[in-house]
XYZ file of C-alpha atoms in Angstrom:
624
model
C 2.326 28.239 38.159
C 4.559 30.895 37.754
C 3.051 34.719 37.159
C 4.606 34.863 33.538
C 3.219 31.561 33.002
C 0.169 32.527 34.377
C 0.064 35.502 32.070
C 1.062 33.515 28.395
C -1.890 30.848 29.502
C -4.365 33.899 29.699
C -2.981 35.555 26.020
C -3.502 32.456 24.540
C -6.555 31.507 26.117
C -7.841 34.891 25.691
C -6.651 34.634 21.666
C -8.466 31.278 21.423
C -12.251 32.281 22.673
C -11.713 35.450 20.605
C -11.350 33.595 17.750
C -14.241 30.922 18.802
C -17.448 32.305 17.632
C -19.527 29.921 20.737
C -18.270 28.086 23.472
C -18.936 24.511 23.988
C -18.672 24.753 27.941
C -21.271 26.684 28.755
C -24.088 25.596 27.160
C -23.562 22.577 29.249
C -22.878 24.768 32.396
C -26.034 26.015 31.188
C -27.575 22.346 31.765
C -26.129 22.698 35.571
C -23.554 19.695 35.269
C -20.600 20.875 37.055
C -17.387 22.776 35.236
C -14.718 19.360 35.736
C -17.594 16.759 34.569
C -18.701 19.132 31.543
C -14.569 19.754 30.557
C -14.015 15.803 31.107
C -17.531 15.008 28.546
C -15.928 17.065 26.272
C -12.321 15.784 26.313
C -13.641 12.360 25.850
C -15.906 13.004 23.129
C -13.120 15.102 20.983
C -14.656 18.225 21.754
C -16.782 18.297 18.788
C -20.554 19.413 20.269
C -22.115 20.023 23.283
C -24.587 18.328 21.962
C -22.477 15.131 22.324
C -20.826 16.206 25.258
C -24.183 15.961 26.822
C -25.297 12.872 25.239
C -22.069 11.137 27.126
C -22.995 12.439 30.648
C -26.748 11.404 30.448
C -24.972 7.867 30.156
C -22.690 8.379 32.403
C -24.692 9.562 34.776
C -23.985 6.035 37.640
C -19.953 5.774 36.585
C -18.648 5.634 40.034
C -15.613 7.348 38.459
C -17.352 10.446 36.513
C -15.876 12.729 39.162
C -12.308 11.216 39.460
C -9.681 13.762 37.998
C -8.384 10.920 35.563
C -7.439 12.872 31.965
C -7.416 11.628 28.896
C -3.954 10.038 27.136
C -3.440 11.434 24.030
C -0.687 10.526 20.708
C 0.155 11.953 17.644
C 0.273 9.468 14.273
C 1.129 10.569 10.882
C -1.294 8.607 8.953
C -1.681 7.623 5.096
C -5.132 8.053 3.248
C -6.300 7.849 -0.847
C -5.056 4.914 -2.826
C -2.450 3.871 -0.365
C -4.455 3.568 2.900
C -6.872 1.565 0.615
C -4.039 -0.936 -0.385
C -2.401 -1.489 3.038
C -6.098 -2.387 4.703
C -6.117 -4.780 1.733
C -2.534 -5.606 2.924
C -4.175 -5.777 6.549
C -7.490 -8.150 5.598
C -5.868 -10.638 3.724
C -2.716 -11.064 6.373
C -5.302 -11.747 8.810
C -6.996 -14.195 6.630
C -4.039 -15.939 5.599
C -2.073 -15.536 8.944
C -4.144 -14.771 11.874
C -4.476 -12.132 14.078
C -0.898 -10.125 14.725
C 0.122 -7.334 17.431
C -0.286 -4.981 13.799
C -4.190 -5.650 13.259
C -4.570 -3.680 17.308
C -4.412 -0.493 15.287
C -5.127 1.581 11.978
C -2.079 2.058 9.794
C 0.403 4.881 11.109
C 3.556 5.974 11.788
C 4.255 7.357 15.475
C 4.999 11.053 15.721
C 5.091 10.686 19.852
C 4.445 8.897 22.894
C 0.620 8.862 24.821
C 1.049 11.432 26.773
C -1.825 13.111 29.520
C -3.449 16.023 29.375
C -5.695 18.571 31.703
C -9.430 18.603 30.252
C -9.408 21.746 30.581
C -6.486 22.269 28.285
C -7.457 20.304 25.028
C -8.115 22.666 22.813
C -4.336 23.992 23.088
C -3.403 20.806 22.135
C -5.286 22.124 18.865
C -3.926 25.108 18.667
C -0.229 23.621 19.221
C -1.291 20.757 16.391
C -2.020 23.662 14.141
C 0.895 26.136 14.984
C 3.788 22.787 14.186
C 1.615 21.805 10.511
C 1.597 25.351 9.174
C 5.557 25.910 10.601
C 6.245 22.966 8.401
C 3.817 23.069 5.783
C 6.830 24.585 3.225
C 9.270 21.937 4.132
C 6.754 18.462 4.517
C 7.949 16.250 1.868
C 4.877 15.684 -0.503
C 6.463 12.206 -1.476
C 7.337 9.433 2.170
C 9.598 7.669 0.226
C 9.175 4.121 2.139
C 10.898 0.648 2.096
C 10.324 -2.375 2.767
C 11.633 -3.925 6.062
C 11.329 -7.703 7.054
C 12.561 -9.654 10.149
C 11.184 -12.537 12.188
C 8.955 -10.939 14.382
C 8.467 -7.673 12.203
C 7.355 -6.824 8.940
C 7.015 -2.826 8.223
C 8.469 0.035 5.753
C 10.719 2.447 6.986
C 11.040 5.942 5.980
C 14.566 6.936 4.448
C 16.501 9.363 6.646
C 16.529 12.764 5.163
C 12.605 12.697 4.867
C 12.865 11.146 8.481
C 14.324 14.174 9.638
C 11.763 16.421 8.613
C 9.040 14.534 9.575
C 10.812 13.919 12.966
C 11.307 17.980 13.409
C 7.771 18.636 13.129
C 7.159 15.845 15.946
C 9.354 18.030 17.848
C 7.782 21.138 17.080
C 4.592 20.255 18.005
C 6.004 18.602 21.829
C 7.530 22.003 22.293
C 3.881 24.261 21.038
C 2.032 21.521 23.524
C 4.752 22.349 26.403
C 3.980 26.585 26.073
C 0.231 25.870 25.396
C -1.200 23.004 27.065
C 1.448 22.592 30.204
C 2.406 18.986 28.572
C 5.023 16.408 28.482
C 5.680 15.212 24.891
C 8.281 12.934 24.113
C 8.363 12.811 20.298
C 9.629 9.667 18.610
C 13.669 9.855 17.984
C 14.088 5.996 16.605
C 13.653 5.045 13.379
C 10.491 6.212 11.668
C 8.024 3.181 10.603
C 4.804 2.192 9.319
C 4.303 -1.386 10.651
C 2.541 -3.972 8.782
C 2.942 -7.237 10.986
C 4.632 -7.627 14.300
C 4.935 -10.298 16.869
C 3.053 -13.098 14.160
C 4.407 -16.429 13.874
C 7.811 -17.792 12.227
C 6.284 -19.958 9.745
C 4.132 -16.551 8.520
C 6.810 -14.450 7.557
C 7.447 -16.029 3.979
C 3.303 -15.509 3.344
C 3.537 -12.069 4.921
C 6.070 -10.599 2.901
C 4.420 -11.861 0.016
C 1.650 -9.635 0.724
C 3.459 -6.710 1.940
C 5.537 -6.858 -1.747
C 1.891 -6.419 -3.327
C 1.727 -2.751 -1.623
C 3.366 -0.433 -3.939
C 4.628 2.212 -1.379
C 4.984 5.043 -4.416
C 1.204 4.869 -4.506
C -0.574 8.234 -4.374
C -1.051 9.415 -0.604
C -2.429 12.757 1.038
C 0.014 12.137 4.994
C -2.035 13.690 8.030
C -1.195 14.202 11.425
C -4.021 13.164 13.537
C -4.439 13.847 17.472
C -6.023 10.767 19.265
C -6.849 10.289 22.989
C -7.695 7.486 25.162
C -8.510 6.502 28.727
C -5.691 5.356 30.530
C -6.959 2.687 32.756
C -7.800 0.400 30.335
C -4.565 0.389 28.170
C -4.309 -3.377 29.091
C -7.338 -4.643 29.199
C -9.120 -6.300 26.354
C -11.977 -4.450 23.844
C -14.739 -6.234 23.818
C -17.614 -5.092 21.243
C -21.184 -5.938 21.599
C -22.952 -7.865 19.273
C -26.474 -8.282 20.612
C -29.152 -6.713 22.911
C -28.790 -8.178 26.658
C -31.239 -7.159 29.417
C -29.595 -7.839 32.794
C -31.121 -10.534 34.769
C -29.443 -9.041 38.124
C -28.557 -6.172 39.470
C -24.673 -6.935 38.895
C -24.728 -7.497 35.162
C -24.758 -4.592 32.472
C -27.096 -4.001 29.586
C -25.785 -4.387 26.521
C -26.617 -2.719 23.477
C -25.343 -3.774 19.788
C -22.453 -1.887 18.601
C -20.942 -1.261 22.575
C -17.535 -1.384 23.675
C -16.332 -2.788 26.866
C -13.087 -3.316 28.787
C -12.178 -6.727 29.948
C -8.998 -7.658 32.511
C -8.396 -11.216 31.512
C -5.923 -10.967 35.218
C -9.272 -10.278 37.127
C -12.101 -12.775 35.952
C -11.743 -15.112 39.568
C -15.385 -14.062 40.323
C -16.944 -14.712 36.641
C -18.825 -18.297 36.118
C -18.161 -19.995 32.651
C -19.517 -17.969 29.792
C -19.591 -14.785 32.023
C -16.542 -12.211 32.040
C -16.508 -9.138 34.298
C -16.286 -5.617 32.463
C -16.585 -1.933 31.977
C -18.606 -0.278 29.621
C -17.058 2.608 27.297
C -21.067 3.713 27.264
C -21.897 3.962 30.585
C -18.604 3.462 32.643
C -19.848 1.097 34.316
C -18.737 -2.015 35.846
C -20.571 -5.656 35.386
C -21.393 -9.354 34.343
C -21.443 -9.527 30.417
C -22.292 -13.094 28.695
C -19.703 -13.085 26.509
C -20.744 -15.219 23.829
C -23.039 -11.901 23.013
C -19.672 -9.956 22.170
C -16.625 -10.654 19.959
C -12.833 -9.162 20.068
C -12.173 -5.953 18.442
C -9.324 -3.869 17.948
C -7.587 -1.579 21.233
C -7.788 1.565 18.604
C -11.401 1.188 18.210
C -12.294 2.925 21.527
C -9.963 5.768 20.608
C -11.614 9.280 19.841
C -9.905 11.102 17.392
C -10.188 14.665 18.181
C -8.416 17.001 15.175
C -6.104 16.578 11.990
C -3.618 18.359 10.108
C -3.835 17.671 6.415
C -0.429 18.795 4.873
C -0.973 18.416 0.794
C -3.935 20.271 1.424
C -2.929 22.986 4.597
C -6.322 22.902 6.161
C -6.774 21.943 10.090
C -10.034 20.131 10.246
C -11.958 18.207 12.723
C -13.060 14.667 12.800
C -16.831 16.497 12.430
C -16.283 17.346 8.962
C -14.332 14.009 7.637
C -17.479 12.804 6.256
C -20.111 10.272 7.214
C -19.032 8.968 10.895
C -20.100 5.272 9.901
C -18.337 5.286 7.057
C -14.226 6.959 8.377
C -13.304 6.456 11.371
C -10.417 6.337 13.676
C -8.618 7.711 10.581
C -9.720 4.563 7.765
C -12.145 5.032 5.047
C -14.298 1.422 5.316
C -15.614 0.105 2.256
C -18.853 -0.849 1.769
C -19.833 -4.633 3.773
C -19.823 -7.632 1.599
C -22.686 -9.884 1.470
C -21.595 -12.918 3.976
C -22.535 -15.375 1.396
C -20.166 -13.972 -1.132
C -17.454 -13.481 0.991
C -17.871 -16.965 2.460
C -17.964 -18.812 -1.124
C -14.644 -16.587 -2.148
C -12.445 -17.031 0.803
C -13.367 -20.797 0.566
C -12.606 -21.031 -3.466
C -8.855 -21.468 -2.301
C -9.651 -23.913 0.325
C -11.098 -26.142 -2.334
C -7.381 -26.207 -4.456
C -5.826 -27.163 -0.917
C -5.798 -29.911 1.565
C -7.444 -28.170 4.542
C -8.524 -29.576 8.161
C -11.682 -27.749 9.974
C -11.963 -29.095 13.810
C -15.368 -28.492 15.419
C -16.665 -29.032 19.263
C -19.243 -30.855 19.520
C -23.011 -29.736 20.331
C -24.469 -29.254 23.408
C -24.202 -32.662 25.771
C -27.028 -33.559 27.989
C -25.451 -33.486 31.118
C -24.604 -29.746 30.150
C -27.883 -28.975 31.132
C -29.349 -31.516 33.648
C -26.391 -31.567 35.268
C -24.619 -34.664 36.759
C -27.625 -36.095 38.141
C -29.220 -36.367 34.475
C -29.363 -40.201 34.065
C -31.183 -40.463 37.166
C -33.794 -37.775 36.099
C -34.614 -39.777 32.826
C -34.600 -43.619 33.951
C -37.563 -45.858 35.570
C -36.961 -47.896 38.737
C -36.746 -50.973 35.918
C -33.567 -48.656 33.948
C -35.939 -47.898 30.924
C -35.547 -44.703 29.522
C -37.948 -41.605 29.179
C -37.968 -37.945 28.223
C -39.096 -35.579 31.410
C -38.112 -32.364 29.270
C -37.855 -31.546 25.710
C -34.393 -30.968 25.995
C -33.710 -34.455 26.434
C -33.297 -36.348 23.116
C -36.389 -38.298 21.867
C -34.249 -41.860 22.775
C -31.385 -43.146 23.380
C -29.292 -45.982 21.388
C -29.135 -49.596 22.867
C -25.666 -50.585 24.443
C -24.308 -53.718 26.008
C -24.475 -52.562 29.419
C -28.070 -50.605 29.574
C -28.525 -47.164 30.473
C -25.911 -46.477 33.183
C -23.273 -46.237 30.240
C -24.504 -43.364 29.407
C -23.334 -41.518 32.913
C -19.812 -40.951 31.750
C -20.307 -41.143 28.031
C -23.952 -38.375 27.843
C -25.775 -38.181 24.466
C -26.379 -34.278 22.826
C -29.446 -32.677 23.984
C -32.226 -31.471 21.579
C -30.317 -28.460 21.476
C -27.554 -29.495 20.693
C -28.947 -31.767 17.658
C -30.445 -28.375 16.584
C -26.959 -26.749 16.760
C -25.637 -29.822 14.812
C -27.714 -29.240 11.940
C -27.596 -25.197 11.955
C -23.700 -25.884 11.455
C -24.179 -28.333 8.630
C -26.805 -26.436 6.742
C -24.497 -23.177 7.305
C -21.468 -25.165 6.016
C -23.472 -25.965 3.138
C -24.681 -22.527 1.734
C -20.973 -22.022 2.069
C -19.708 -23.889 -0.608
C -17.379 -26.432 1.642
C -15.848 -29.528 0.207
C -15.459 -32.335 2.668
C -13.756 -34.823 1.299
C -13.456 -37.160 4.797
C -14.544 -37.111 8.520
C -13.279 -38.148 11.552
C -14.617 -38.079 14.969
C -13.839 -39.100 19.171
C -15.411 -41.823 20.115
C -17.543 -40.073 22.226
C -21.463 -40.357 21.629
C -21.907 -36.483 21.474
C -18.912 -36.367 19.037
C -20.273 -38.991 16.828
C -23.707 -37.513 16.621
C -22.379 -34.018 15.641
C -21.009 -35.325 13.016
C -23.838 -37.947 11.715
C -26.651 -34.486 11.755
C -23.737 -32.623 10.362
C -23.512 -34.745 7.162
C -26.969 -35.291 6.904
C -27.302 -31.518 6.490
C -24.557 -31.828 4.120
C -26.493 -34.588 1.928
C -23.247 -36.175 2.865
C -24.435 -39.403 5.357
C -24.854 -41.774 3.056
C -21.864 -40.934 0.808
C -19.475 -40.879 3.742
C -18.671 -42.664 6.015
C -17.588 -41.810 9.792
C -14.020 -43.035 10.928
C -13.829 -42.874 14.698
C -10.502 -41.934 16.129
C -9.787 -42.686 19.754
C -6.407 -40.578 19.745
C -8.530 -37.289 19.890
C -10.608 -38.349 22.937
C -10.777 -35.812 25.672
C -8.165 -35.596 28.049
C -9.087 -38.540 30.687
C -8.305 -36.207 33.380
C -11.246 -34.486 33.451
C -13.237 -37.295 32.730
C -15.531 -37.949 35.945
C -14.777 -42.058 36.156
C -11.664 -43.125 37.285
C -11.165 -45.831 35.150
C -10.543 -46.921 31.207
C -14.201 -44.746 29.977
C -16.913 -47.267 28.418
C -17.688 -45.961 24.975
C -19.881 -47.533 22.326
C -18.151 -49.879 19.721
C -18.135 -49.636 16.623
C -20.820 -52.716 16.320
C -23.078 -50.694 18.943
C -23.060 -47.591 16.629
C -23.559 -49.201 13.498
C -26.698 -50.837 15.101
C -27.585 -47.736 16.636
C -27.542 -46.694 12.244
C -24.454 -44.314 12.436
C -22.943 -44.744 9.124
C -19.237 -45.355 10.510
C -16.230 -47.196 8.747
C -15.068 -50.517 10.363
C -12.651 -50.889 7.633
C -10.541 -47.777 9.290
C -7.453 -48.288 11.629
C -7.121 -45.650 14.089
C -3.777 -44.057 15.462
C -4.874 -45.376 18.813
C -7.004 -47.859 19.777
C -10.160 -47.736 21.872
C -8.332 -50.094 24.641
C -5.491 -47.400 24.598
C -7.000 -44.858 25.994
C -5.896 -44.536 29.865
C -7.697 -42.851 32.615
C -6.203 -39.992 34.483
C -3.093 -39.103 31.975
C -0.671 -36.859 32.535
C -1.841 -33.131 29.968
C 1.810 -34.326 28.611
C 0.710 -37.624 28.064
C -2.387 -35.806 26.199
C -1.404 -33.295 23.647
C 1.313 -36.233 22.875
C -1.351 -38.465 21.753
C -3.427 -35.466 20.224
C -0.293 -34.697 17.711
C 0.486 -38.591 16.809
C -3.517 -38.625 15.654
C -3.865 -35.635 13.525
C -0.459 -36.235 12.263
C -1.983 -39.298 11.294
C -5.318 -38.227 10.207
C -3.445 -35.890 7.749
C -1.616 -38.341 6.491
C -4.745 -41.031 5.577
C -5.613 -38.185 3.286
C -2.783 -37.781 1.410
C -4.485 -36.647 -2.484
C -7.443 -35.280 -0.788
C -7.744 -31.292 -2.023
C -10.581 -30.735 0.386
C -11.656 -30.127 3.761
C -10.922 -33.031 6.352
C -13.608 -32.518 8.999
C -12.734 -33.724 12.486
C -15.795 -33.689 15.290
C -14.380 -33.364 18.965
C -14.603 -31.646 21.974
C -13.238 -28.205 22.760
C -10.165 -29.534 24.045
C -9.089 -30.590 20.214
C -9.491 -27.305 18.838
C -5.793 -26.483 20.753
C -4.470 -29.926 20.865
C -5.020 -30.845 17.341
C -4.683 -27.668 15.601
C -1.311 -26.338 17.081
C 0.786 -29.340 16.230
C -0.288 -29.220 12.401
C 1.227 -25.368 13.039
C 4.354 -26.720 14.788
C 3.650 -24.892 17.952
C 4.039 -26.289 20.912
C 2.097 -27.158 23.598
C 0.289 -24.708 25.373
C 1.329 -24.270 29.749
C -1.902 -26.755 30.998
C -3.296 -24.031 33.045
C -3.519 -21.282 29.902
C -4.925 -24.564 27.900
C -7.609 -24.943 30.464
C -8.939 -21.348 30.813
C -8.823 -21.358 27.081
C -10.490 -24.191 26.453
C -13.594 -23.888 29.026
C -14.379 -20.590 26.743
C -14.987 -22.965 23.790
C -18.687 -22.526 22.774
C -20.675 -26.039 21.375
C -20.269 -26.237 17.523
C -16.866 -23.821 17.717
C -14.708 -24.201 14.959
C -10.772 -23.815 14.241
C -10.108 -24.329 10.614
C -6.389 -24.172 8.967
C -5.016 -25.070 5.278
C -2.011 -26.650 3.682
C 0.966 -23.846 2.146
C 1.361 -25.784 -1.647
C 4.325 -23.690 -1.690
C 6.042 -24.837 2.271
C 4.011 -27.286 2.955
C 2.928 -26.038 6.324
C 0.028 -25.491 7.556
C -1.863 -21.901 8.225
C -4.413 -21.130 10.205
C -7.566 -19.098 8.677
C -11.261 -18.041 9.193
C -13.153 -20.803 9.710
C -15.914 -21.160 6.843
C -19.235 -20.020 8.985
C -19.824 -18.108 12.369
C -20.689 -19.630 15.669
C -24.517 -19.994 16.769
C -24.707 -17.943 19.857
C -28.236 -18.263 21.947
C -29.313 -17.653 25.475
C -30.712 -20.188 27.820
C -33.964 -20.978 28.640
C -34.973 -21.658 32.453
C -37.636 -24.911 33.529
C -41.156 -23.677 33.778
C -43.593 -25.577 35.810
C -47.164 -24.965 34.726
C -48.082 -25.553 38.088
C -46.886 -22.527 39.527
C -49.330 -20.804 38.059
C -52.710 -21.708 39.094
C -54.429 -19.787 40.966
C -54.284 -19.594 44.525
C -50.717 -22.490 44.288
């Protein structure tokens, strides 16, 4: 650094801890942690108290990379708040309801004032001062109206801002690269493209008519207080997915990490070769550390959710505040204002009054299989020397139904657990506090399939109302079925004796005889989208739910043709579908309007629930 350089970086740093009535560094050098560990604490925690500063180096106390001179990236949004925030996340909920998830729902409504750019730890707080210095430079000229319109194309929905208020806003972008160049030694590219505030990119085709629908609801005159707000993250996980915690996990070995409701954590999807079904690798945002997760104990959250916003200019109001005094932590943050949580059962009964004016299909996986458990070698753990059956474990089901051929049928065609029974019924009883109207059911032929749906109806008070059509066309893919020949499943005769309510008067797309070992994943998804196109189509007044019990598999194969998408690559469909949890759902309703079909929440949440290891009483007398 140059000596006149040298000398502006000690006026201003001088001028700053004049003004500062304590310093946050030094009560933690204080503690003894060391200068570049205390400065990087503080830079990751918005530099709000040492308190907190602290609080993140007691848990970070094993991250392999506390001492690595990584800095934080950090961007500058201009973001809305009062009635108009509050009417684009209603613009933002219901276009994920209606639509599905889009590249918009990855962050909080903004418009981008600059690039992520780095910057030294130890040089934050000029960052501040330069955030401060461009607000009150343009605090006379600020337009107190964003005059905004409406922009709509087939991969991007947003309002731009009109040019001469562009420019301003634009010049105070600028400003503030050039304060955070003389202050905080920084490279700041401020945005020079058109300004926007997007509301849906990178969605579907078919969702643009529905989407602009919405966006036309949000008045963009509404009242609006716009402030500039200073957000950092870390760097090496830009790519990666956020993962968020849902329940308490105690690691069973010394390579998987402890989780704790309410924590974030950074997945590579690239980089899961060494994770066993169920199990991703990640890194905590807690603890920085690096592990085994289950992941059924965490759902998908927003990138912007592991941001830490650090200060904001408020220009209607000319007052540089921190993200300390924005009120009640729980309640605002990373720049929304949440309201307060619905009950589940009212939200659940009100998203699904629409569903009952519409023909809608829900696809669920069936519960958990036998063989799941026991492994391949199940049969043989269950059967005499004379091939009667009998139950070694509780999670075996009580019996079994008669077929033609005795027990070995069962080896490539397994029954559901007790678990999975249990799961069965949890997911009927659920759908029925909900407030679901199924008007029909369909099912594989598959045992497990068939039995899902049978406990499933019974929960519904629905099994002897309804009968059970079983469709071979949404079998599993034979591939990955273990026999090598045409699979022996239980006729319709066999099931009605074995008292499963199922129609005989039905005619399915395809035939049980149809079904082909080995075919081609082309061969597949074909014969997936000629049977739900079907399915649909036996239902053609029904202005209800259309339930179809399969396996995981169906939950791509049938649900993407009814959205005209086509076929997933066979290796993505694979990874995707061995992630499937028992009893998953995909559910998707009929546009009145188009006629097509949109995919939605389903109408309940998946039962997640850990596993439970033999236990031989044995073991545990004395002196064994």
């Amino acid at each position: 650094m140059a000596a006149g350089e040298t000398q502006v970086y000690a006026k201003v740093n001088s001028k700053l801890k004049g003004r500062s009535t304590t310093s946050l560094l030094d009560p933690l050098l204080g503690m003894g942690f060391p200068a570049h560990t205390a400065l990087k604490a503080l830079a990751a925690t918005g530099r709000k108290t040492a308190e907190e500063a602290a609080e993140w180096l007691h848990c970070h106390c094993n991250d392999p990379s506390l001492d690595d001179p990584i800095p934080q990236e950090y961007a500058l949004f201009l973001c809305p708040t009062g009635p108009l925030l509050e009417k684009l996340q209603e613009f933002w909920r219901e276009s994920k309801r209606q639509c599905t998830k889009n590249r918009a729902h990855e962050v909080f409504p903004h418009i981008t004032l600059c690039d992520f750019f780095t910057c030294e730890d130890q040089k934050v707080e000029y960052l501040y001062e330069a955030l401060k210095r461009a607000g009150d430079r343009m605090l006379g000229s600020f337009p107190s109206v964003v005059p905004l319109v409406l922009h709509s194309s087939i991969s991007y929905l947003g309002f731009f801002v009109t040019d001469s208020h562009a420019d301003v806003i634009r010049e105070f972008a600028m400003m503030f690269a050039t304060e955070a160049a003389v202050l905080a030694d920084c490279t700041v590219k401020p945005c020079t493209k058109q300004l926007h505030l997007t509301l849906a990119h990178k969605f579907y085709p078919h969702h643009q008519r529905t989407l602009e629908q919405l966006a036309r609801a949000v008045h963009p005159g509404l009242s609006c207080q716009w402030t500039a707000m200073l957000y950092s993250r870390d760097m090496r996980f830009v790519h990666y997915q956020t993962l968020r915690a849902l329940f308490q996990y105690k690691p069973q070995n010394m390579d998987e990490l402890p989780l704790t409701p309410g924590d974030h954590l950074f997945v590579d999807p690239t980089q899961q070769e060494e994770a066993s079904e169920g199990w991703v690798i990640g890194v905590s945002q807690r603890t920085g550390c690096r592990g085994f997760l289950p992941e059924n104990y965490t759902e998908r959250v927003r990138e912007c959710d592991t941001w830490v916003k650090h200060r904001m200019y408020t220009f209607s109001l000319a007052v540089d505040l921190n993200s300390r005094k924005d009120g009640d932590v729980s309640s605002r943050r990373n720049g929304e204002v949440h309201p307060p949580p619905r009950p589940r059962s009212m939200g659940s009964v009100q998203a699904l009054q629409g569903a009952i004016l519409r023909k809608s299909v829900l696809v669920v996986r069936h519960g958990e299989r036998v063989d799941q458990i026991f492994g391949k070698s199940w049969l043989q753990q269950c059967s005499t020397p004379d091939g009667k059956y009998y139950r070694p474990d509780l999670n075996f089901p009580c019996s079994l139904p008669r077929r033609g051929n005795g027990i070995k049928d069962f080896e490539n065609d397994p029954p559901l657990s007790s678990c999975g029974i249990f799961q069965s019924r949890t997911a009927g009883e659920a759908l029925l506090s909900s407030g679901i109207q199924i008007t029909s059911v369909f099912t594989s032929p598959a045992l497990r399939c068939v039995q899902t749906a049978k406990h499933i109806l019974e929960e519904l008070k629905l099994e002897k109302k309804m009968k059970i059509k079983v469709e071979p066309g949404i079998y599993e893919w034979t591939k990955w079925e273990a026999s090598k020949t045409t699979p022996t499943l239980m006729t319709l005769d066999e099931l009605k004796e074995a008292n499963f309510n199922v129609s005989t008067d039905y005619r399915p797309a395809f035939p049980l005889a149809s079904l082909m070992p080995a075919e081609s994943y082309g061969e597949y998804v074909d014969r997936c989208a000629v049977s739900i196109e079907y399915i649909v189509s036996c239902c053609p007044q029904d202005m209800g739910v259309i339930l179809i019990v399969g396996h995981g598999s169906a939950l791509d194969s049938c649900i993407r043709p009814l959205l005209r998408l086509p076929p997933r690559d066979s290796a993505d469909f694979a990874q995707l579908v061995r992630k499937i949890p028992s009893l998953g759902m995909c559910f998707c309703e009929e546009n009145q309007e188009g006629g097509q079909w949109e995919l939605v929440a389903p109408p309940v949440k998946t039962l997640t629930h850990g596993s439970n290891s033999a236990f031989n009483w044995k073991n545990w007398i004395p002196g064994n």
